[in-house]
Amino acid sequence: MFEVHNKNPFTSEDDCLFIGVQNVPEKFNGQLAQLDNMFNGQLTELVKQGDISAKCKQLSIIHTLGNMSVKRLVFIGLGNPKSLKEEQLKKAFGRAFKHAQKQKWKSIGIVLDSFITETLPFDDVTYIIGEAFPLATYHFPGYKQQANIPDVNIEKIDIFSAYDQQEINAACTTGYAYGKATNSARTLVNTPANLLTASDLADYAKQLADTYQFELEILEKKDMERLGMGAMLAVNKGSVEPPKMIVLKYKGKEQWTDVIGLVGKGVTFDTGGYSLKTKAGIVGMKTDMGGAAAVLGAMEIIGELKPEKNVVAVIPSTDNMISGNAFKPDDVITSFSGKTIEVLNTDAEGRLILADAVTYAQHHGANYLIDVATLTGGVITALGLDKTGAMTNDEAFFEQVLEASLESGEFIWRLPITESDRERVRNSPIADLNNSPGREGHAIMGGAFIGEFAEHTPWVHLDIAGTATVNKDHDLGPAGATGVMVRTLATLVERF
């Protein structure tokens, strides 16, 4: 897919050549001056006339008309190089890759050195290329009958640079692993619930374990009954599909210490139970396993890159259905931890299965915990659709998660948990906890509830209800699932 060359990029025979344009110079310099000479100064004229633009993310396409072996030049505007950010460059490449795929160009050359700035060195730029390519060209095929026309995809990307070829290849490979794993998570979230049950999710985890030699454990319903996972079992009571508690363990160090626990909500479809969702609100609930997908995507990256860290991933998976056997408001259940829970809202089911999963992660030796979940509509009300809500019981650990999110370009915003919030969650006349104290601060209530089971273990909760999907195409992907938090979780593990 990627080939690195230390030679003149203007000898490329690819279908197109990506070239970065920083600002709009009155006169081309360096490599671009060489290119301009090949066109007898005509490129400078095109800049003056506005046909080649340096506006950030602007694409200007010039056909070479036989002046070069490459068929067309794609100038990618970078704006002011001093203010160019990684995320802007990633989106610029994403836009260019999407255009190339739409035009059915099979091969792309990239003049890497034209994209390097004072703040973005060659290895960062190469990583961005590796990540942006799979993200931008991702497509969920769906289930429509297809015309008998063969797909044309980008088959080769040639990277031309004077910098070290091995370092470029390593950065590009790492970026590609991050992008590809994010796409794996996207596909899981986009898959309809009748085709992705808890059993299917467990089978997917088994494939990951076989590919990357992870240790695998899958608890069946009878195992959960034996262990007393009453919260998980309560949510599953209305379903004909058996629940699965999925565990993947990656041992990157000799001793099983400093273990990072990744816990992902795996509700494959959420009706809300007897606290039934509205007709509009129930559509799209196949995506309620976005947290599980994020954890599985992160484990794919960990398997590819093999960091010297210890990780345990725990995914509680079931659907939340209605039947004569389903759990009800006013029920009292006993969690795996022994804490009793009064059920006030059967649509607050995610925190119930996460309660047992968080406890089980601790049983597997997790010293740090992150749970990821499409947990509440309240986080959308509070933060909108472009921000992941975060809560924590440990400042130092949260700072590491925050740094990972900034590096990944996945924005999170911390919401507080106060003693008053904890008291509301503990306010039940007949049980240790209640699962839904009311509408006020609902996103915080969900986090505070899970925090009761994290107890003194450093813990961060990430509510991705708003960020797990988008409703329109963007520079780094199509409408639908985003695979959000895959890259943040993997970056955290790598940098921890």
Short mmCIF file of C-alpha atoms in Angstrom, two decimals:
data_model
loop_
_atom_site.label_atom_id
_atom_site.label_comp_id
_atom_site.label_asym_id
_atom_site.label_seq_id
_atom_site.Cartn_x
_atom_site.Cartn_y
_atom_site.Cartn_z
CA MET A 1 0.00 0.00 0.00
CA PHE A 2 2.62 2.58 1.10
CA GLU A 3 6.01 2.80 -0.62
CA VAL A 4 8.69 5.28 0.43
CA HIS A 5 11.11 6.71 -2.14
CA ASN A 6 14.18 8.90 -1.78
CA LYS A 7 14.13 10.29 -5.31
CA ASN A 8 12.74 13.12 -7.41
CA PRO A 9 8.93 13.12 -6.85
CA PHE A 10 8.35 14.72 -10.24
CA THR A 11 9.37 11.49 -11.95
CA SER A 12 6.29 9.83 -10.42
CA GLU A 13 4.07 7.84 -12.76
CA ASP A 14 1.11 7.81 -10.37
CA ASP A 15 -2.39 8.93 -11.31
CA CYS A 16 -1.88 12.08 -9.25
CA LEU A 17 0.68 13.83 -7.08
CA PHE A 18 -0.25 15.56 -3.80
CA ILE A 19 1.69 18.78 -3.20
CA GLY A 20 1.36 21.07 -0.18
CA VAL A 21 1.03 24.81 -0.74
CA GLN A 22 1.90 26.96 2.29
CA ASN A 23 0.54 30.49 1.96
CA VAL A 24 0.58 31.84 -1.61
CA PRO A 25 4.14 32.86 -2.52
CA GLU A 26 4.79 35.38 -5.21
CA LYS A 27 7.45 32.98 -6.38
CA PHE A 28 7.79 29.24 -5.80
CA ASN A 29 10.79 28.05 -3.80
CA GLY A 30 12.66 24.76 -3.44
CA GLN A 31 10.97 21.75 -4.97
CA LEU A 32 8.06 23.85 -6.17
CA ALA A 33 10.46 26.10 -8.08
CA GLN A 34 11.77 23.00 -9.86
CA LEU A 35 8.19 22.04 -10.67
CA ASP A 36 7.38 25.54 -11.90
CA ASN A 37 10.38 25.42 -14.24
CA MET A 38 8.99 22.25 -15.79
CA PHE A 39 5.93 24.30 -16.72
CA ASN A 40 7.93 27.33 -17.89
CA GLY A 41 6.62 29.46 -15.01
CA GLN A 42 2.97 28.77 -15.77
CA LEU A 43 2.27 27.53 -12.23
CA THR A 44 3.28 30.92 -10.86
CA GLU A 45 0.76 32.49 -13.21
CA LEU A 46 -1.93 30.09 -12.00
CA VAL A 47 -1.18 31.14 -8.41
CA LYS A 48 -1.49 34.81 -9.32
CA GLN A 49 -4.80 34.13 -11.07
CA GLY A 50 -6.14 32.17 -8.10
CA ASP A 51 -6.30 28.80 -9.87
CA ILE A 52 -3.89 27.39 -7.29
CA SER A 53 -4.94 28.32 -3.75
CA ALA A 54 -3.15 28.00 -0.41
CA LYS A 55 -6.38 28.37 1.55
CA CYS A 56 -6.41 25.63 4.18
CA LYS A 57 -7.95 22.39 2.84
CA GLN A 58 -8.53 23.90 -0.61
CA LEU A 59 -7.78 21.47 -3.48
CA SER A 60 -6.46 22.84 -6.78
CA ILE A 61 -6.12 20.23 -9.54
CA ILE A 62 -3.89 20.87 -12.55
CA HIS A 63 -3.55 18.39 -15.43
CA THR A 64 0.04 18.00 -16.60
CA LEU A 65 -0.95 17.51 -20.27
CA GLY A 66 2.16 15.48 -21.04
CA ASN A 67 4.66 17.82 -19.35
CA MET A 68 5.26 15.14 -16.68
CA SER A 69 4.86 11.38 -16.33
CA VAL A 70 2.27 11.90 -13.55
CA LYS A 71 -1.19 12.65 -14.94
CA ARG A 72 -2.32 15.43 -12.61
CA LEU A 73 -1.10 17.60 -9.75
CA VAL A 74 -3.28 18.04 -6.67
CA PHE A 75 -2.22 21.14 -4.75
CA ILE A 76 -3.45 21.01 -1.15
CA GLY A 77 -3.78 24.36 0.59
CA LEU A 78 -2.19 24.52 4.04
CA GLY A 79 -2.79 28.18 4.90
CA ASN A 80 -0.28 29.82 7.23
CA PRO A 81 2.32 27.15 8.11
CA LYS A 82 2.98 28.78 11.50
CA SER A 83 -0.62 28.22 12.58
CA LEU A 84 -1.28 24.88 10.85
CA LYS A 85 -2.49 22.28 13.36
CA GLU A 86 -2.28 18.50 13.10
CA GLU A 87 -6.05 18.12 12.89
CA GLN A 88 -6.25 20.67 10.06
CA LEU A 89 -3.59 18.83 8.08
CA LYS A 90 -5.32 15.52 8.73
CA LYS A 91 -8.59 16.91 7.37
CA ALA A 92 -6.79 18.41 4.37
CA PHE A 93 -5.31 15.02 3.49
CA GLY A 94 -8.68 13.42 4.18
CA ARG A 95 -10.39 15.72 1.69
CA ALA A 96 -7.74 14.93 -0.93
CA PHE A 97 -7.96 11.17 -0.39
CA LYS A 98 -11.76 11.26 -0.62
CA HIS A 99 -11.54 13.16 -3.91
CA ALA A 100 -8.99 10.69 -5.29
CA GLN A 101 -11.21 7.76 -4.40
CA LYS A 102 -14.26 9.42 -5.94
CA GLN A 103 -12.28 9.97 -9.15
CA LYS A 104 -11.22 6.29 -9.09
CA TRP A 105 -7.50 7.06 -9.17
CA LYS A 106 -5.60 3.88 -8.32
CA SER A 107 -2.23 5.35 -7.31
CA ILE A 108 -1.18 8.52 -5.48
CA GLY A 109 2.20 10.15 -5.07
CA ILE A 110 2.86 12.52 -2.17
CA VAL A 111 5.61 15.15 -2.06
CA LEU A 112 6.08 14.75 1.69
CA ASP A 113 8.59 17.56 2.18
CA SER A 114 6.13 20.14 0.84
CA PHE A 115 3.87 19.49 3.84
CA ILE A 116 6.52 19.89 6.55
CA THR A 117 6.39 23.03 8.69
CA GLU A 118 8.27 24.35 11.72
CA THR A 119 5.70 22.78 14.05
CA LEU A 120 4.92 19.62 12.02
CA PRO A 121 8.08 17.56 11.38
CA PHE A 122 8.28 14.81 8.78
CA ASP A 123 7.36 11.94 11.12
CA ASP A 124 4.21 13.72 12.33
CA VAL A 125 3.17 14.47 8.75
CA THR A 126 3.79 10.87 7.72
CA TYR A 127 1.77 9.56 10.66
CA ILE A 128 -1.09 11.86 9.65
CA ILE A 129 -0.99 10.53 6.08
CA GLY A 130 -1.12 6.95 7.35
CA GLU A 131 -4.09 7.68 9.60
CA ALA A 132 -6.05 9.99 7.29
CA PHE A 133 -6.05 7.61 4.31
CA PRO A 134 -8.12 4.76 5.84
CA LEU A 135 -10.33 7.17 7.81
CA ALA A 136 -11.26 9.31 4.82
CA THR A 137 -11.80 6.46 2.36
CA TYR A 138 -13.88 4.29 4.73
CA HIS A 139 -17.17 3.03 3.33
CA PHE A 140 -19.77 0.82 4.98
CA PRO A 141 -21.07 -1.31 2.09
CA GLY A 142 -24.51 -1.93 3.56
CA TYR A 143 -26.88 -4.50 2.14
CA LYS A 144 -28.19 -3.05 -1.12
CA GLN A 145 -28.05 -5.17 -4.24
CA GLN A 146 -24.97 -4.09 -6.14
CA ALA A 147 -24.65 -3.43 -9.86
CA ASN A 148 -22.18 -5.74 -11.58
CA ILE A 149 -19.50 -3.02 -11.76
CA PRO A 150 -16.09 -3.72 -10.21
CA ASP A 151 -14.97 -1.36 -7.44
CA VAL A 152 -11.94 0.80 -8.15
CA ASN A 153 -9.91 1.58 -5.04
CA ILE A 154 -6.65 3.33 -4.27
CA GLU A 155 -4.09 0.56 -4.48
CA LYS A 156 -0.77 2.32 -3.92
CA ILE A 157 0.56 5.46 -2.24
CA ASP A 158 4.09 6.54 -3.05
CA ILE A 159 5.73 8.87 -0.52
CA PHE A 160 8.64 10.91 -1.82
CA SER A 161 11.03 12.46 0.70
CA ALA A 162 14.66 13.24 1.44
CA TYR A 163 14.17 12.14 5.06
CA ASP A 164 14.96 8.71 6.55
CA GLN A 165 12.92 6.05 4.76
CA GLN A 166 12.70 3.65 7.71
CA GLU A 167 11.39 6.35 10.05
CA ILE A 168 8.84 7.46 7.46
CA ASN A 169 7.69 3.89 6.97
CA ALA A 170 7.37 3.31 10.73
CA ALA A 171 5.32 6.48 11.29
CA CYS A 172 3.09 5.73 8.31
CA THR A 173 2.50 2.14 9.47
CA THR A 174 1.55 3.33 12.95
CA GLY A 175 -0.87 5.92 11.60
CA TYR A 176 -2.44 3.35 9.29
CA ALA A 177 -2.95 0.95 12.21
CA TYR A 178 -4.83 3.67 14.11
CA GLY A 179 -7.02 4.55 11.14
CA LYS A 180 -7.76 0.96 10.19
CA ALA A 181 -8.76 0.01 13.74
CA THR A 182 -11.05 3.03 13.95
CA ASN A 183 -12.73 1.76 10.79
CA SER A 184 -13.16 -1.67 12.40
CA ALA A 185 -15.05 0.00 15.23
CA ARG A 186 -17.12 2.00 12.75
CA THR A 187 -18.20 -1.17 10.98
CA LEU A 188 -19.25 -2.81 14.26
CA VAL A 189 -21.37 0.21 15.20
CA ASN A 190 -22.91 0.48 11.72
CA THR A 191 -23.96 -3.19 11.67
CA PRO A 192 -27.69 -3.77 12.38
CA ALA A 193 -28.57 -5.39 15.69
CA ASN A 194 -30.09 -8.49 14.07
CA LEU A 195 -26.68 -9.15 12.51
CA LEU A 196 -24.59 -8.20 15.55
CA THR A 197 -25.81 -9.89 18.72
CA ALA A 198 -23.83 -10.35 21.92
CA SER A 199 -22.75 -13.75 20.58
CA ASP A 200 -21.51 -12.12 17.36
CA LEU A 201 -19.56 -9.57 19.40
CA ALA A 202 -17.98 -12.42 21.37
CA ASP A 203 -17.05 -14.17 18.10
CA TYR A 204 -15.42 -10.95 16.89
CA ALA A 205 -13.40 -10.73 20.11
CA LYS A 206 -12.30 -14.33 19.58
CA GLN A 207 -11.02 -13.41 16.11
CA LEU A 208 -8.98 -10.59 17.64
CA ALA A 209 -7.63 -12.97 20.28
CA ASP A 210 -6.62 -15.51 17.62
CA THR A 211 -4.98 -12.83 15.46
CA TYR A 212 -3.01 -11.12 18.22
CA GLN A 213 -2.60 -13.94 20.78
CA PHE A 214 -4.68 -12.20 23.43
CA GLU A 215 -5.90 -14.22 26.39
CA LEU A 216 -9.66 -14.64 25.96
CA GLU A 217 -12.42 -15.32 28.46
CA ILE A 218 -16.14 -15.28 27.66
CA LEU A 219 -18.56 -15.66 30.55
CA GLU A 220 -21.83 -17.31 29.60
CA LYS A 221 -25.16 -16.73 31.36
CA LYS A 222 -24.63 -19.69 33.68
CA ASP A 223 -21.21 -18.31 34.66
CA MET A 224 -22.75 -14.92 35.49
CA GLU A 225 -25.44 -16.62 37.57
CA ARG A 226 -22.77 -18.56 39.46
CA LEU A 227 -20.75 -15.39 40.09
CA GLY A 228 -23.80 -13.32 41.06
CA MET A 229 -23.70 -10.70 38.29
CA GLY A 230 -27.22 -9.59 39.06
CA ALA A 231 -27.01 -6.19 37.33
CA MET A 232 -25.91 -7.69 34.02
CA LEU A 233 -28.45 -10.49 34.24
CA ALA A 234 -31.31 -8.10 35.06
CA VAL A 235 -30.79 -6.15 31.81
CA ASN A 236 -30.72 -9.40 29.84
CA LYS A 237 -33.88 -10.86 31.39
CA GLY A 238 -36.19 -9.67 28.61
CA SER A 239 -34.04 -11.04 25.81
CA VAL A 240 -33.94 -14.30 23.90
CA GLU A 241 -30.29 -13.61 23.10
CA PRO A 242 -27.82 -14.88 25.73
CA PRO A 243 -25.55 -12.28 27.38
CA LYS A 244 -21.77 -12.37 27.13
CA MET A 245 -19.13 -10.93 29.42
CA ILE A 246 -16.11 -10.67 27.11
CA VAL A 247 -12.56 -10.37 28.46
CA LEU A 248 -9.39 -9.83 26.44
CA LYS A 249 -6.01 -9.64 28.17
CA TYR A 250 -2.82 -8.30 26.65
CA LYS A 251 0.38 -8.85 28.64
CA GLY A 252 3.08 -6.50 27.38
CA LYS A 253 5.24 -6.72 30.53
CA GLU A 254 6.68 -9.67 32.41
CA GLN A 255 4.75 -8.92 35.60
CA TRP A 256 0.97 -8.38 35.66
CA THR A 257 1.24 -4.92 37.27
CA ASP A 258 0.10 -1.39 36.37
CA VAL A 259 -2.82 -2.94 34.50
CA ILE A 260 -5.03 -0.60 32.48
CA GLY A 261 -8.67 -1.71 32.39
CA LEU A 262 -10.74 -0.73 29.34
CA VAL A 263 -14.47 -1.30 29.82
CA GLY A 264 -16.91 -0.80 26.93
CA LYS A 265 -20.70 -0.80 27.02
CA GLY A 266 -21.95 -3.46 24.61
CA VAL A 267 -25.74 -3.05 24.44
CA THR A 268 -26.40 -4.33 20.93
CA PHE A 269 -29.91 -2.81 20.88
CA ASP A 270 -31.69 -0.72 23.49
CA THR A 271 -35.47 -0.49 23.51
CA GLY A 272 -35.36 1.19 26.90
CA GLY A 273 -37.17 -1.81 28.38
CA TYR A 274 -40.43 -0.96 30.16
CA SER A 275 -39.18 2.64 30.34
CA LEU A 276 -39.75 2.48 26.61
CA LYS A 277 -38.04 4.88 24.23
CA THR A 278 -40.08 7.06 21.88
CA LYS A 279 -40.71 6.07 18.24
CA ALA A 280 -38.03 8.53 17.13
CA GLY A 281 -35.65 7.79 19.99
CA ILE A 282 -35.56 4.03 19.42
CA VAL A 283 -34.29 4.35 15.85
CA GLY A 284 -30.50 4.09 15.76
CA MET A 285 -30.19 2.11 18.97
CA LYS A 286 -28.04 -0.44 17.15
CA THR A 287 -25.25 2.03 17.96
CA ASP A 288 -25.57 1.54 21.73
CA MET A 289 -22.53 -0.74 21.66
CA GLY A 290 -20.24 2.10 20.56
CA GLY A 291 -18.22 1.81 23.77
CA ALA A 292 -17.58 -1.88 23.14
CA ALA A 293 -16.52 -1.08 19.58
CA ALA A 294 -14.10 1.58 20.85
CA VAL A 295 -12.47 -0.89 23.23
CA LEU A 296 -12.21 -3.60 20.55
CA GLY A 297 -10.71 -1.07 18.12
CA ALA A 298 -8.17 0.00 20.72
CA MET A 299 -7.24 -3.64 21.33
CA GLU A 300 -6.65 -4.06 17.59
CA ILE A 301 -4.12 -1.21 17.68
CA ILE A 302 -2.51 -2.66 20.80
CA GLY A 303 -2.23 -6.03 19.06
CA GLU A 304 -0.62 -4.42 16.01
CA LEU A 305 1.86 -2.18 17.84
CA LYS A 306 2.55 -4.34 20.91
CA PRO A 307 3.34 -1.67 23.53
CA GLU A 308 5.11 -2.72 26.73
CA LYS A 309 1.95 -2.29 28.82
CA ASN A 310 -0.60 -4.56 30.46
CA VAL A 311 -4.23 -4.21 29.40
CA VAL A 312 -7.45 -5.98 30.29
CA ALA A 313 -10.52 -5.23 28.20
CA VAL A 314 -13.95 -6.11 29.60
CA ILE A 315 -17.09 -5.84 27.48
CA PRO A 316 -20.52 -6.62 28.96
CA SER A 317 -22.82 -7.37 26.04
CA THR A 318 -26.58 -7.91 25.81
CA ASP A 319 -29.61 -6.23 24.34
CA ASN A 320 -32.28 -4.53 26.44
CA MET A 321 -35.65 -5.89 25.39
CA ILE A 322 -39.25 -6.10 26.59
CA SER A 323 -40.99 -9.38 27.47
CA GLY A 324 -43.03 -10.93 30.25
CA ASN A 325 -39.72 -11.76 31.93
CA ALA A 326 -38.03 -8.35 31.53
CA PHE A 327 -36.86 -6.41 34.56
CA LYS A 328 -39.11 -3.58 35.72
CA PRO A 329 -39.04 -0.23 37.49
CA ASP A 330 -39.13 -0.81 41.28
CA ASP A 331 -37.13 -4.06 41.01
CA VAL A 332 -34.19 -4.45 43.38
CA ILE A 333 -31.15 -6.31 42.06
CA THR A 334 -27.83 -7.35 43.56
CA SER A 335 -24.71 -6.49 41.59
CA PHE A 336 -21.54 -8.56 41.31
CA SER A 337 -19.92 -6.26 43.90
CA GLY A 338 -22.66 -7.11 46.40
CA LYS A 339 -24.20 -3.65 46.29
CA THR A 340 -27.96 -3.62 45.87
CA ILE A 341 -29.64 -1.38 43.29
CA GLU A 342 -33.19 -0.07 43.12
CA VAL A 343 -34.23 0.17 39.47
CA LEU A 344 -36.10 3.40 38.82
CA ASN A 345 -35.54 3.47 35.06
CA THR A 346 -34.98 0.41 32.85
CA ASP A 347 -33.59 2.73 30.16
CA ALA A 348 -30.66 3.47 32.48
CA GLU A 349 -29.38 -0.02 31.69
CA GLY A 350 -25.89 0.80 30.47
CA ARG A 351 -24.67 1.80 33.90
CA LEU A 352 -26.01 -1.48 35.30
CA ILE A 353 -24.02 -3.74 32.99
CA LEU A 354 -20.98 -1.48 33.38
CA ALA A 355 -21.23 -1.83 37.15
CA ASP A 356 -20.64 -5.57 36.95
CA ALA A 357 -18.01 -5.15 34.22
CA VAL A 358 -16.01 -2.58 36.20
CA THR A 359 -16.01 -4.89 39.22
CA TYR A 360 -14.93 -7.81 37.04
CA ALA A 361 -12.09 -5.75 35.53
CA GLN A 362 -10.87 -5.13 39.08
CA HIS A 363 -11.03 -8.88 39.73
CA HIS A 364 -8.70 -9.29 36.76
CA GLY A 365 -6.21 -6.93 38.36
CA ALA A 366 -7.04 -3.58 36.75
CA ASN A 367 -5.16 -0.82 38.58
CA TYR A 368 -6.65 1.92 36.39
CA LEU A 369 -10.08 1.99 34.80
CA ILE A 370 -11.63 3.74 31.81
CA ASP A 371 -15.20 2.99 30.83
CA VAL A 372 -16.57 4.11 27.47
CA ALA A 373 -20.29 4.20 26.80
CA THR A 374 -23.08 5.74 24.76
CA LEU A 375 -24.61 6.31 28.17
CA THR A 376 -26.94 9.30 28.31
CA GLY A 377 -28.91 11.75 26.20
CA GLY A 378 -28.06 14.17 28.99
CA VAL A 379 -24.49 14.52 27.76
CA ILE A 380 -25.83 15.72 24.39
CA THR A 381 -28.01 18.29 26.14
CA ALA A 382 -25.00 19.47 28.14
CA LEU A 383 -22.23 19.39 25.52
CA GLY A 384 -23.75 18.97 22.07
CA LEU A 385 -22.87 16.38 19.46
CA ASP A 386 -19.16 17.10 19.05
CA LYS A 387 -17.86 16.68 22.59
CA THR A 388 -17.36 13.56 24.70
CA GLY A 389 -18.26 14.02 28.35
CA ALA A 390 -15.74 12.86 30.93
CA MET A 391 -15.84 12.25 34.68
CA THR A 392 -13.18 11.03 37.07
CA ASN A 393 -12.17 10.28 40.64
CA ASP A 394 -8.45 10.85 40.04
CA GLU A 395 -6.90 14.09 38.75
CA ALA A 396 -3.55 12.64 37.67
CA PHE A 397 -5.08 9.79 35.71
CA PHE A 398 -7.57 12.11 34.05
CA GLU A 399 -4.74 14.37 32.89
CA GLN A 400 -3.19 11.42 31.07
CA VAL A 401 -6.51 10.61 29.38
CA LEU A 402 -6.94 14.28 28.46
CA GLU A 403 -3.45 14.43 26.91
CA ALA A 404 -4.21 11.29 24.89
CA SER A 405 -7.47 12.79 23.64
CA LEU A 406 -5.72 16.00 22.58
CA GLU A 407 -3.07 14.04 20.71
CA SER A 408 -5.76 11.99 18.98
CA GLY A 409 -7.93 14.97 18.08
CA GLU A 410 -10.90 13.54 20.00
CA PHE A 411 -12.20 16.36 22.17
CA ILE A 412 -13.37 15.58 25.72
CA TRP A 413 -14.77 17.90 28.36
CA ARG A 414 -14.84 17.12 32.05
CA LEU A 415 -18.06 17.25 34.03
CA PRO A 416 -17.93 17.38 37.85
CA ILE A 417 -19.02 14.74 40.33
CA THR A 418 -19.72 16.28 43.71
CA GLU A 419 -20.59 14.70 47.04
CA SER A 420 -24.14 15.89 46.46
CA ASP A 421 -24.23 13.86 43.21
CA ARG A 422 -23.03 10.76 45.05
CA GLU A 423 -25.69 11.25 47.69
CA ARG A 424 -28.40 11.37 45.02
CA VAL A 425 -27.20 8.05 43.58
CA ARG A 426 -27.16 6.55 47.09
CA ASN A 427 -30.61 7.89 47.89
CA SER A 428 -32.82 4.79 47.96
CA PRO A 429 -34.98 3.82 50.92
CA ILE A 430 -34.62 0.10 50.19
CA ALA A 431 -31.25 -0.44 48.43
CA ASP A 432 -27.66 0.77 48.49
CA LEU A 433 -28.07 2.70 45.23
CA ASN A 434 -30.70 3.79 42.74
CA ASN A 435 -29.97 3.78 39.01
CA SER A 436 -31.71 7.02 38.02
CA PRO A 437 -32.10 9.85 40.54
CA GLY A 438 -33.85 12.19 38.08
CA ARG A 439 -33.46 14.32 34.97
CA GLU A 440 -31.32 17.03 36.54
CA GLY A 441 -27.65 16.46 35.66
CA HIS A 442 -28.54 13.09 34.16
CA ALA A 443 -25.15 12.59 32.47
CA ILE A 444 -23.42 13.21 35.80
CA MET A 445 -25.75 10.79 37.55
CA GLY A 446 -24.73 8.05 35.12
CA GLY A 447 -21.06 8.69 35.77
CA ALA A 448 -21.54 8.98 39.52
CA PHE A 449 -23.33 5.62 39.55
CA ILE A 450 -20.46 3.84 37.76
CA GLY A 451 -18.00 5.60 40.07
CA GLU A 452 -19.60 3.80 43.02
CA PHE A 453 -18.20 0.56 41.59
CA ALA A 454 -14.80 1.95 40.61
CA GLU A 455 -14.49 2.97 44.29
CA HIS A 456 -10.84 3.88 45.02
CA THR A 457 -9.35 2.65 41.75
CA PRO A 458 -8.27 5.59 39.53
CA TRP A 459 -11.10 5.83 37.01
CA VAL A 460 -12.30 7.90 34.06
CA HIS A 461 -15.76 7.67 32.52
CA LEU A 462 -16.27 8.72 28.88
CA ASP A 463 -19.83 9.31 27.68
CA ILE A 464 -19.83 9.14 23.86
CA ALA A 465 -23.59 9.34 23.29
CA GLY A 466 -23.13 12.49 21.20
CA THR A 467 -19.88 11.66 19.44
CA ALA A 468 -20.32 7.99 18.48
CA THR A 469 -22.12 8.91 15.25
CA VAL A 470 -22.45 11.85 12.84
CA ASN A 471 -25.35 12.57 10.52
CA LYS A 472 -23.43 13.82 7.48
CA ASP A 473 -20.22 13.16 5.54
CA HIS A 474 -17.04 14.92 6.67
CA ASP A 475 -13.41 15.15 5.59
CA LEU A 476 -12.38 12.07 7.56
CA GLY A 477 -15.30 9.79 6.88
CA PRO A 478 -18.92 9.28 5.93
CA ALA A 479 -22.12 9.75 7.90
CA GLY A 480 -22.70 7.06 10.52
CA ALA A 481 -20.36 5.66 13.11
CA THR A 482 -17.20 7.61 13.97
CA GLY A 483 -15.20 5.02 15.92
CA VAL A 484 -14.67 7.71 18.52
CA MET A 485 -12.26 7.00 21.41
CA VAL A 486 -10.48 4.11 19.65
CA ARG A 487 -7.45 6.34 19.08
CA THR A 488 -7.63 8.03 22.49
CA LEU A 489 -7.66 4.70 24.34
CA ALA A 490 -4.80 3.29 22.27
CA THR A 491 -2.77 6.49 22.63
CA LEU A 492 -3.29 6.42 26.39
CA VAL A 493 -2.00 2.86 26.58
CA GLU A 494 1.01 3.66 24.39
CA ARG A 495 1.92 6.81 26.32
CA PHE A 496 0.94 5.65 29.81
#
